[in-house]
PDB file of C-alpha atoms in Angstrom:
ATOM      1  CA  UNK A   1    -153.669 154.344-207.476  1.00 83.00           C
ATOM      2  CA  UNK A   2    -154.129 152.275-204.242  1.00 81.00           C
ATOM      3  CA  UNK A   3    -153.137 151.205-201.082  1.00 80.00           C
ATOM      4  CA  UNK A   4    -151.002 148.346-203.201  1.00 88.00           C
ATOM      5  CA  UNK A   5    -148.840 151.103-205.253  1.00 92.00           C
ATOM      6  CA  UNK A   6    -146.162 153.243-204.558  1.00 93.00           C
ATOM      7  CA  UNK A   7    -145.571 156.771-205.573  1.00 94.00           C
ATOM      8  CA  UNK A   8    -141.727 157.536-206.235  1.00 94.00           C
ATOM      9  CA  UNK A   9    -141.771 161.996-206.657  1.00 94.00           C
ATOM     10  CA  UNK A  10    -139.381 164.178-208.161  1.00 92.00           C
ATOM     11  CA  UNK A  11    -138.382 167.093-206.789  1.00 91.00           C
ATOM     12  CA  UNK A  12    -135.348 169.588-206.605  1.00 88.00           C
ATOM     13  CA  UNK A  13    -136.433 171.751-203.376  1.00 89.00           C
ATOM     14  CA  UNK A  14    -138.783 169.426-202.556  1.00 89.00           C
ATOM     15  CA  UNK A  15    -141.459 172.376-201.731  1.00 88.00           C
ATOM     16  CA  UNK A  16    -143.053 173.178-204.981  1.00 83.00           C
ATOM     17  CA  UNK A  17    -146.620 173.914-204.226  1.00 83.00           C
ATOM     18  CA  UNK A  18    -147.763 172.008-207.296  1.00 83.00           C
ATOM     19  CA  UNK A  19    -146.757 168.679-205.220  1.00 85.00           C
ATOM     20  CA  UNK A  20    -148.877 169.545-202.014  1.00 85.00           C
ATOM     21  CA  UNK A  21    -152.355 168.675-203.815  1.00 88.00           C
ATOM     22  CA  UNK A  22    -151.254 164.814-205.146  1.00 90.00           C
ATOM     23  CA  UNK A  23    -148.886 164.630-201.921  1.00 92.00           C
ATOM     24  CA  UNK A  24    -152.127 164.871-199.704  1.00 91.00           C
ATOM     25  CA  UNK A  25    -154.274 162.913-202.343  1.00 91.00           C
ATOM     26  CA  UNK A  26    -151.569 160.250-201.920  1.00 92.00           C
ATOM     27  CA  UNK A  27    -151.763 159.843-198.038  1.00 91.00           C
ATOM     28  CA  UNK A  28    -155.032 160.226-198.006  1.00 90.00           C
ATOM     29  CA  UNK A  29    -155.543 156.619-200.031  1.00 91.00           C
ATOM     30  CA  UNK A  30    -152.272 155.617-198.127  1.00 91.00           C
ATOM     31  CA  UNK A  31    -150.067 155.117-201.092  1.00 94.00           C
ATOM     32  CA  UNK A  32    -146.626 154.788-200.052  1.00 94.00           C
ATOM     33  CA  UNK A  33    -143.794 157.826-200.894  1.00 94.00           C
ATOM     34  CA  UNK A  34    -140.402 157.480-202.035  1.00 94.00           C
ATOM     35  CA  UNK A  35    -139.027 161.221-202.594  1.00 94.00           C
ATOM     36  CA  UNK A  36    -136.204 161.880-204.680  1.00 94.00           C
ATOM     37  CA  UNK A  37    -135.016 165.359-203.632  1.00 93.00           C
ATOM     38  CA  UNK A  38    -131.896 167.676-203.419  1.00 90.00           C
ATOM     39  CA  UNK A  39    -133.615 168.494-200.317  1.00 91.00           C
ATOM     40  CA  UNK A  40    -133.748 165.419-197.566  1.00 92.00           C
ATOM     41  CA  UNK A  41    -134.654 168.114-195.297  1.00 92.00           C
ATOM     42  CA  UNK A  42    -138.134 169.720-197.502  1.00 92.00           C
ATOM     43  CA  UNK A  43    -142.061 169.620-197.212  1.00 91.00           C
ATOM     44  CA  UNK A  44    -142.003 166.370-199.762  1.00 93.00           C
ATOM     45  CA  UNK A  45    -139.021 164.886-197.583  1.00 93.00           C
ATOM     46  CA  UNK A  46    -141.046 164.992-194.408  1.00 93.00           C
ATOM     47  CA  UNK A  47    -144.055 163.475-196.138  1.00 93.00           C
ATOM     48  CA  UNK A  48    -142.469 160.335-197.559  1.00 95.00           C
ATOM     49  CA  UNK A  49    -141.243 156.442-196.255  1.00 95.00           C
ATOM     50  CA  UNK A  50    -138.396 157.137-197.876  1.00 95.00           C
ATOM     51  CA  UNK A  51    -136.318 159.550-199.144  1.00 95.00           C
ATOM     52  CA  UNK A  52    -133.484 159.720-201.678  1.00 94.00           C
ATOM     53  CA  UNK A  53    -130.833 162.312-201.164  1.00 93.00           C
ATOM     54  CA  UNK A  54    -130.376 163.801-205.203  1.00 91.00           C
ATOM     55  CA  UNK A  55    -128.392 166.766-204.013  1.00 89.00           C
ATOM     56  CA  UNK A  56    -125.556 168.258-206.149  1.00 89.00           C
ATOM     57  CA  UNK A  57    -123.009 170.632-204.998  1.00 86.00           C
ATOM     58  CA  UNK A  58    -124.200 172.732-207.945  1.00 86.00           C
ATOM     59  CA  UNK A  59    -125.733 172.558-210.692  1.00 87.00           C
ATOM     60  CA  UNK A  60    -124.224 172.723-214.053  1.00 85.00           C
ATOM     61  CA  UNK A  61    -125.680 175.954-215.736  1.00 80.00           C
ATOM     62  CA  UNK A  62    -123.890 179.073-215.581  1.00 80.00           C
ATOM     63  CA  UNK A  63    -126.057 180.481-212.481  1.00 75.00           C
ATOM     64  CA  UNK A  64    -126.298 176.992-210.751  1.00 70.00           C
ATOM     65  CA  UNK A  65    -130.334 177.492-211.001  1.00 72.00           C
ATOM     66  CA  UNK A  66    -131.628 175.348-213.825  1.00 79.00           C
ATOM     67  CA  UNK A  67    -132.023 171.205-212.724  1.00 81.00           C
ATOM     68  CA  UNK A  68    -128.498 170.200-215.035  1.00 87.00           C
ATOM     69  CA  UNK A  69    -126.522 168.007-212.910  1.00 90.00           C
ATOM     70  CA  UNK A  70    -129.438 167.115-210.685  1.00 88.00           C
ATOM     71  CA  UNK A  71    -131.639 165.365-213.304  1.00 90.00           C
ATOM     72  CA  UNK A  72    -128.307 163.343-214.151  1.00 92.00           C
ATOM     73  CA  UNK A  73    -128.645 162.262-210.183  1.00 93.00           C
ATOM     74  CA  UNK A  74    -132.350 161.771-210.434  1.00 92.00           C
ATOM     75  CA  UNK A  75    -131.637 159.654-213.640  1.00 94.00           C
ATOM     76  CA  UNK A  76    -129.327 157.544-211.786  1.00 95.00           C
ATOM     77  CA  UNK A  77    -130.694 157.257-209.194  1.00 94.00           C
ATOM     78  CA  UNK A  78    -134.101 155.895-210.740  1.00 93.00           C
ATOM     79  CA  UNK A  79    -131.909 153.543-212.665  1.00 95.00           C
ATOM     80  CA  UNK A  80    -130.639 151.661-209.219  1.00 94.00           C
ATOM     81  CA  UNK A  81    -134.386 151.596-208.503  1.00 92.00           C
ATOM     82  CA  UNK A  82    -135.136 149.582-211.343  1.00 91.00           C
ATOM     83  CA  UNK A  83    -132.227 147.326-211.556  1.00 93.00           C
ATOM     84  CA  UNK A  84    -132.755 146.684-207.936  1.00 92.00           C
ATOM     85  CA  UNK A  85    -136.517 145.849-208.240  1.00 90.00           C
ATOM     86  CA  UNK A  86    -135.613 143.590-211.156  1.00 88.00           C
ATOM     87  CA  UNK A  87    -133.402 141.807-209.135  1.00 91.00           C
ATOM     88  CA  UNK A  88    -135.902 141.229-206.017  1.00 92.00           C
ATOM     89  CA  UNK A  89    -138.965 140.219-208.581  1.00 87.00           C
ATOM     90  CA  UNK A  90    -135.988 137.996-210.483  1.00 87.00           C
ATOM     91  CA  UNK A  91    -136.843 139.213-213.870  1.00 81.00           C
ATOM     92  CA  UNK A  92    -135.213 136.855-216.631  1.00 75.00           C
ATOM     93  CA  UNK A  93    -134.558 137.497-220.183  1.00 67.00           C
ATOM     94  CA  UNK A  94    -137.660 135.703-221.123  1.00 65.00           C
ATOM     95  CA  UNK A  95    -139.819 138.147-218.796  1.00 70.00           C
ATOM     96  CA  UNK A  96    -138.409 140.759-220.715  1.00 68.00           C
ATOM     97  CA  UNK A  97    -138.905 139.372-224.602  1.00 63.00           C
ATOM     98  CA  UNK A  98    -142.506 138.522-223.466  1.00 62.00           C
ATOM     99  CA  UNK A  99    -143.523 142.369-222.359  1.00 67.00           C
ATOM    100  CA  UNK A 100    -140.909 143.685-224.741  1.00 62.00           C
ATOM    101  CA  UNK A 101    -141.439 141.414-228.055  1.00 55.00           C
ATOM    102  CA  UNK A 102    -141.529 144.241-230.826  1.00 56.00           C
ATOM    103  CA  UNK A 103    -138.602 145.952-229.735  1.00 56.00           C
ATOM    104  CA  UNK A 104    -135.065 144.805-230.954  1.00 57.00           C
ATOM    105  CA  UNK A 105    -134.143 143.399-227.448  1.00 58.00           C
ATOM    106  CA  UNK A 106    -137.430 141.518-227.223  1.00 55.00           C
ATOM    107  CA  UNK A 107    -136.930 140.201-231.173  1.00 60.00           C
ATOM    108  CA  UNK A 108    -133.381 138.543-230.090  1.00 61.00           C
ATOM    109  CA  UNK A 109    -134.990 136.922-227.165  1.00 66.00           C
ATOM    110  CA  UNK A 110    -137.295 135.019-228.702  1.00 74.00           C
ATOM    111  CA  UNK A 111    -135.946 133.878-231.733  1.00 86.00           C
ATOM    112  CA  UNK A 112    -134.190 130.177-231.194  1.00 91.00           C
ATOM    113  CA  UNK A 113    -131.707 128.440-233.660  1.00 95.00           C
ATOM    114  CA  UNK A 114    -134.565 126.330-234.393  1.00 96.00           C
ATOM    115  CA  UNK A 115    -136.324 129.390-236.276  1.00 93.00           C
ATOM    116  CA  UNK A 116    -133.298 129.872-238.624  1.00 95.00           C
ATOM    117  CA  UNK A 117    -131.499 127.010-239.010  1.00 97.00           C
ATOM    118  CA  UNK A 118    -131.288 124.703-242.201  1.00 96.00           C
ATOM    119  CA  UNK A 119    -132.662 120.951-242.020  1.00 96.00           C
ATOM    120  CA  UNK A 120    -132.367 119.656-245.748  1.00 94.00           C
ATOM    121  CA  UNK A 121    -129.580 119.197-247.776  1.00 93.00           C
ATOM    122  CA  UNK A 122    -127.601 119.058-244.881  1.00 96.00           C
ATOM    123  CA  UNK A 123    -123.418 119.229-246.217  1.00 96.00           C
ATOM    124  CA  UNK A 124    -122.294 116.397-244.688  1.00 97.00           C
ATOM    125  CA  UNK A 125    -119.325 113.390-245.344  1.00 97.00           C
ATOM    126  CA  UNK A 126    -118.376 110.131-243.636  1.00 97.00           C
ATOM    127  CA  UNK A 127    -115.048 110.096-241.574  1.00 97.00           C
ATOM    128  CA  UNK A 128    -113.506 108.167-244.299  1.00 96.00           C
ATOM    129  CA  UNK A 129    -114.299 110.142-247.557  1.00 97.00           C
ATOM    130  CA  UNK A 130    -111.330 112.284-249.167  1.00 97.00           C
ATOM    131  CA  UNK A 131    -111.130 115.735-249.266  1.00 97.00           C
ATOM    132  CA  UNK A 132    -111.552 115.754-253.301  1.00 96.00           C
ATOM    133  CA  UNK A 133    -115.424 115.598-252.055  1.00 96.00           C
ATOM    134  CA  UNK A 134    -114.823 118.013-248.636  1.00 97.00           C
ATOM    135  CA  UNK A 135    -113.692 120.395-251.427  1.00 96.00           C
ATOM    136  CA  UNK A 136    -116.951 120.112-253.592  1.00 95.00           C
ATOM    137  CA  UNK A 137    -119.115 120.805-250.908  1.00 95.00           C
ATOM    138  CA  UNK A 138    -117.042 123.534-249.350  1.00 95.00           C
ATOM    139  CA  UNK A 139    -117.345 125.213-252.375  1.00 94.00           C
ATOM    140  CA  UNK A 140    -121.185 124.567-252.996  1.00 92.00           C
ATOM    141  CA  UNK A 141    -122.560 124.748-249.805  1.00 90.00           C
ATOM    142  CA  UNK A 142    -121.331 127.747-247.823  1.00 92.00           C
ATOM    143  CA  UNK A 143    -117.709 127.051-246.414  1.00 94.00           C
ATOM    144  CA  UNK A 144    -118.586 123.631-243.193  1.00 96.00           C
ATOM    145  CA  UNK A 145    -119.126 120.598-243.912  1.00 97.00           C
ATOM    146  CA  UNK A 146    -120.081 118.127-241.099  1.00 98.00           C
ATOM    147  CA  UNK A 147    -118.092 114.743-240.541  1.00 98.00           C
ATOM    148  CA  UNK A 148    -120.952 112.163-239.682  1.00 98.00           C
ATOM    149  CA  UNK A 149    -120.794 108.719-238.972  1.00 96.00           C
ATOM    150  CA  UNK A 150    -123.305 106.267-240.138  1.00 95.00           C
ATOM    151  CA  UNK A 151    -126.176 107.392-237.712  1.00 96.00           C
ATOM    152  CA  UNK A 152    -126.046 110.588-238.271  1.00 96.00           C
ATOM    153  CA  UNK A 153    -123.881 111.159-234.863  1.00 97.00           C
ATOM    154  CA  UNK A 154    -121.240 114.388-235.268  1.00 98.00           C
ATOM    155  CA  UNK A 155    -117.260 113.440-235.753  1.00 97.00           C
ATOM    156  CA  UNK A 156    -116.170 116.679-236.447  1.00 97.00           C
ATOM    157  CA  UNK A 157    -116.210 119.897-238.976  1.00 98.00           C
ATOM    158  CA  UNK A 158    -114.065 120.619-241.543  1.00 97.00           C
ATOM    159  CA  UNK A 159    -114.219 124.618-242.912  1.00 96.00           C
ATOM    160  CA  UNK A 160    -112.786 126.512-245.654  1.00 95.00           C
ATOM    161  CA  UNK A 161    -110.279 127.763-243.252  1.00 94.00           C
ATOM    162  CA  UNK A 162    -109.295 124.158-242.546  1.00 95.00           C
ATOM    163  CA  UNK A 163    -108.479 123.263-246.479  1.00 95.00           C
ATOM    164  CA  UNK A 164    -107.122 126.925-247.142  1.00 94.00           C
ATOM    165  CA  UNK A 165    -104.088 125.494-244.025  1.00 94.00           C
ATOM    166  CA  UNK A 166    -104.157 121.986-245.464  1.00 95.00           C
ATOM    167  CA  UNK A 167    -103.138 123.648-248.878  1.00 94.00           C
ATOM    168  CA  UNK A 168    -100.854 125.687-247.158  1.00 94.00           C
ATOM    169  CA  UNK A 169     -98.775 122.381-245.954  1.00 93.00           C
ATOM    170  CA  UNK A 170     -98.853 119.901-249.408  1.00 93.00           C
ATOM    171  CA  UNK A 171    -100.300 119.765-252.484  1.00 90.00           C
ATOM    172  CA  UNK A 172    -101.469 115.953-252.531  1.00 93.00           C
ATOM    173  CA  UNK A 173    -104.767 116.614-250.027  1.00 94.00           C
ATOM    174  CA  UNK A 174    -107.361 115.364-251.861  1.00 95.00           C
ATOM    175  CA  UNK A 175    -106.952 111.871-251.531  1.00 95.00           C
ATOM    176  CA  UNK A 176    -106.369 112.300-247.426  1.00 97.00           C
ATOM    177  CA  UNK A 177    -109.899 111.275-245.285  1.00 97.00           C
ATOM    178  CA  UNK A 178    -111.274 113.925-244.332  1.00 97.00           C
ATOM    179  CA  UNK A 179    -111.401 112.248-240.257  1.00 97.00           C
ATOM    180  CA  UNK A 180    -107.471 113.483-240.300  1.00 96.00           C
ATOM    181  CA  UNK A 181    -108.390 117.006-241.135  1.00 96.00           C
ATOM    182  CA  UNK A 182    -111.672 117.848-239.235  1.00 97.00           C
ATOM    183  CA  UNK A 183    -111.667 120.009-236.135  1.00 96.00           C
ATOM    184  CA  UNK A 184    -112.714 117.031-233.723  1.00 96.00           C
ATOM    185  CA  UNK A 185    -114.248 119.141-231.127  1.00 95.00           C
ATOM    186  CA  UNK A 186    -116.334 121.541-232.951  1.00 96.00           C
ATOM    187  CA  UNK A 187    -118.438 124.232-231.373  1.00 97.00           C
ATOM    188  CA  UNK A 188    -122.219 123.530-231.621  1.00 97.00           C
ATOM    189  CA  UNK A 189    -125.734 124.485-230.908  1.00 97.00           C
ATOM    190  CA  UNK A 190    -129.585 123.139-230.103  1.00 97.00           C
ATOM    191  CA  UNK A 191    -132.334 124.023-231.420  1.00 96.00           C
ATOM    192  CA  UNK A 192    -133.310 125.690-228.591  1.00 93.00           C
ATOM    193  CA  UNK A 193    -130.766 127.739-227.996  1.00 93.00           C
ATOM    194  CA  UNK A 194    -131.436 131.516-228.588  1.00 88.00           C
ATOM    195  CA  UNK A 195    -130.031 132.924-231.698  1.00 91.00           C
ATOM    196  CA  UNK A 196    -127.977 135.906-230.358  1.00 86.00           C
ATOM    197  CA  UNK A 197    -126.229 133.252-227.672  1.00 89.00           C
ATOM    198  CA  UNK A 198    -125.076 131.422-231.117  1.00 93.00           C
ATOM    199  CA  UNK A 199    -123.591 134.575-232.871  1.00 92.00           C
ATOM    200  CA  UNK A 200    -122.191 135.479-229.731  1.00 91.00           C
ATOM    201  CA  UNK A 201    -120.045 132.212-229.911  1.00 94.00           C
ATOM    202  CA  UNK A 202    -119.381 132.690-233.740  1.00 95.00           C
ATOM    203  CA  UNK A 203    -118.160 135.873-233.299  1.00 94.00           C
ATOM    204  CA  UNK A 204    -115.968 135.273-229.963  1.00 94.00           C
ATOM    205  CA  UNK A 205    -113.774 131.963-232.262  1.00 94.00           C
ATOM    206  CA  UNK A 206    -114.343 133.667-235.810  1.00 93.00           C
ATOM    207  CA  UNK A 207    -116.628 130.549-237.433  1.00 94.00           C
ATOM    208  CA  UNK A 208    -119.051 131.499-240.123  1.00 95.00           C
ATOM    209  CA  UNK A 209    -121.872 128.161-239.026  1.00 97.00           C
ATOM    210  CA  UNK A 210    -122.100 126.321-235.988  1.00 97.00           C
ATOM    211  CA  UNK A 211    -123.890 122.778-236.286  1.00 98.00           C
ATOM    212  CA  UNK A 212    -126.986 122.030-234.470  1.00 98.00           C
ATOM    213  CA  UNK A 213    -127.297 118.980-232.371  1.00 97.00           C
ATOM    214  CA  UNK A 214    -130.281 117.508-230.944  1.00 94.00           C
ATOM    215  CA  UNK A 215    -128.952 118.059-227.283  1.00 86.00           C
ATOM    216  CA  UNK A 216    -126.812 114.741-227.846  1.00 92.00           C
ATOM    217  CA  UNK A 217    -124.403 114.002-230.855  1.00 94.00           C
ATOM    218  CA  UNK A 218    -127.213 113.493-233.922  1.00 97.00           C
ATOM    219  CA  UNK A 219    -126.729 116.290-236.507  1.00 98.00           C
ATOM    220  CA  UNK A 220    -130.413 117.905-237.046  1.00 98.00           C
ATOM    221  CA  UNK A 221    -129.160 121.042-238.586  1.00 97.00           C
ATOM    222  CA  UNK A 222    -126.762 123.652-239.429  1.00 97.00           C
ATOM    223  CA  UNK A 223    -127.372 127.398-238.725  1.00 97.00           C
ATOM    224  CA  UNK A 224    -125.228 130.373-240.566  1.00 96.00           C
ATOM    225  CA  UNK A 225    -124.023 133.473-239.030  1.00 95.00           C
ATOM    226  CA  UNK A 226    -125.113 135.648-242.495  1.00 94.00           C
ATOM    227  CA  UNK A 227    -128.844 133.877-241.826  1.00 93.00           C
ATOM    228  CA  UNK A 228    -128.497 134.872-238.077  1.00 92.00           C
ATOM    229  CA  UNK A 229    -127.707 138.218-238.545  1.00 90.00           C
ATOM    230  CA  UNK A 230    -130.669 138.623-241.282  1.00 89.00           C
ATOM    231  CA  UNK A 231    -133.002 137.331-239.377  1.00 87.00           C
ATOM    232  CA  UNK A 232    -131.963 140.154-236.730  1.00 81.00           C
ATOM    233  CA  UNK A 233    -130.674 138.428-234.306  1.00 78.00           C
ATOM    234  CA  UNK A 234    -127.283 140.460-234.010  1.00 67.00           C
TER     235      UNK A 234
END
């Protein structure tokens, strides 16, 4: 340690004599002291920048003597510590996934929609095509299909949940465009977006694939909650 750190010491009473040997190692390299104590009034108290109050009216064994509900105020209290230093160093979500990138947290950070997305074979229909096709490919290709016009620019989506209410309302659908049954304001995603923002949105409006856009209109993908979640990312 060094003059750069800062020592941050737990103690009930504050006056343990195991403390007294690091506490003078400590000021003599002149490494700062926060104290977290029951006792704002101890040896350790005295000896630190700052001190913590982690007093409890009493403690929760039956003789009030064991640290119970005084490690719960010690845990909380280093909790504020760290939420508050995160806050001053502004630590993002990609600070985090980069120290963090094996854990589960770390994993959902870094994967994009990019990693998991399909490219090929994209299911996809011009405005004026009839459902009798929207139907094929509903059936063959996972439940959305993607109205396109002739660059490639999104119109709309059309989902098994779509026919399912068009059946619901007549029986002669499958010569009607498709354009007059799409959902003309579909919910999308980039590439670039991470993966657990895009099941967040699937889950919050109860769709099953969101299509991927190139940060414009132009279709460059579709991504699947079922791949989402198997790649981990929910």
């Amino acid at each position: 340690m060094g003059r750069d750190d800062v020592a941050i010491l737990l103690s009930k009473s504050g006056t343990s004599d195991d403390l007294f040997g690091l506490v003078n190692q400590l000021k003599r390299l002149g490494v700062p002291i926060i104290a977290m104590t029951g006792d704002p009034d101890s040896v350790l108290a005295r000896q630190a920048e700052v001190v913590l109050d982690a007093g409890v009216a009493e403690e929760a064994c039956p003789e009030t003597l064991a640290p119970t509900a005084s490690t719960t105020v010690a845990l909380a209290l280093g909790d504020a510590l760290a939420v508050t230093l995160l806050e001053e160093k502004r630590f993002r979500r990609e600070d985090f996934a980069a120290f963090h990138p094996g854990g589960t947290l770390g994993r959902n950070l870094l994967l994009r929609v990019a990693d998991v997305m399909l490219t090929k074979d994209l299911p996809t229909l011009l405005p004026d095509r009839p459902m009798r096709e929207c139907v094929v490919l509903l059936a063959e290709r996972r439940g959305t299909v993607a109205v396109v016009d002739r660059q490639g620019s999104l119109q709309g989506v059309v989902t098994a949940g779509d026919l399912t209410r068009l059946m619901e309302k007549t029986d002669h659908f499958l010569d009607i465009p498709v354009t007059e049954v799409m959902t003309r304001t579909p919910k999308t995603t980039t590439p670039t977006e991470i993966a657990g923002a895009a099941v967040r949105v699937m889950e919050q409006h109860g769709i099953m694939a969101l299509p991927v856009l190139d940060g414009g209109r132009k279709l460059v993908g579709m991504v699947h909650l079922h791949d989402l979640m198997k790649a981990g990312a929910a």
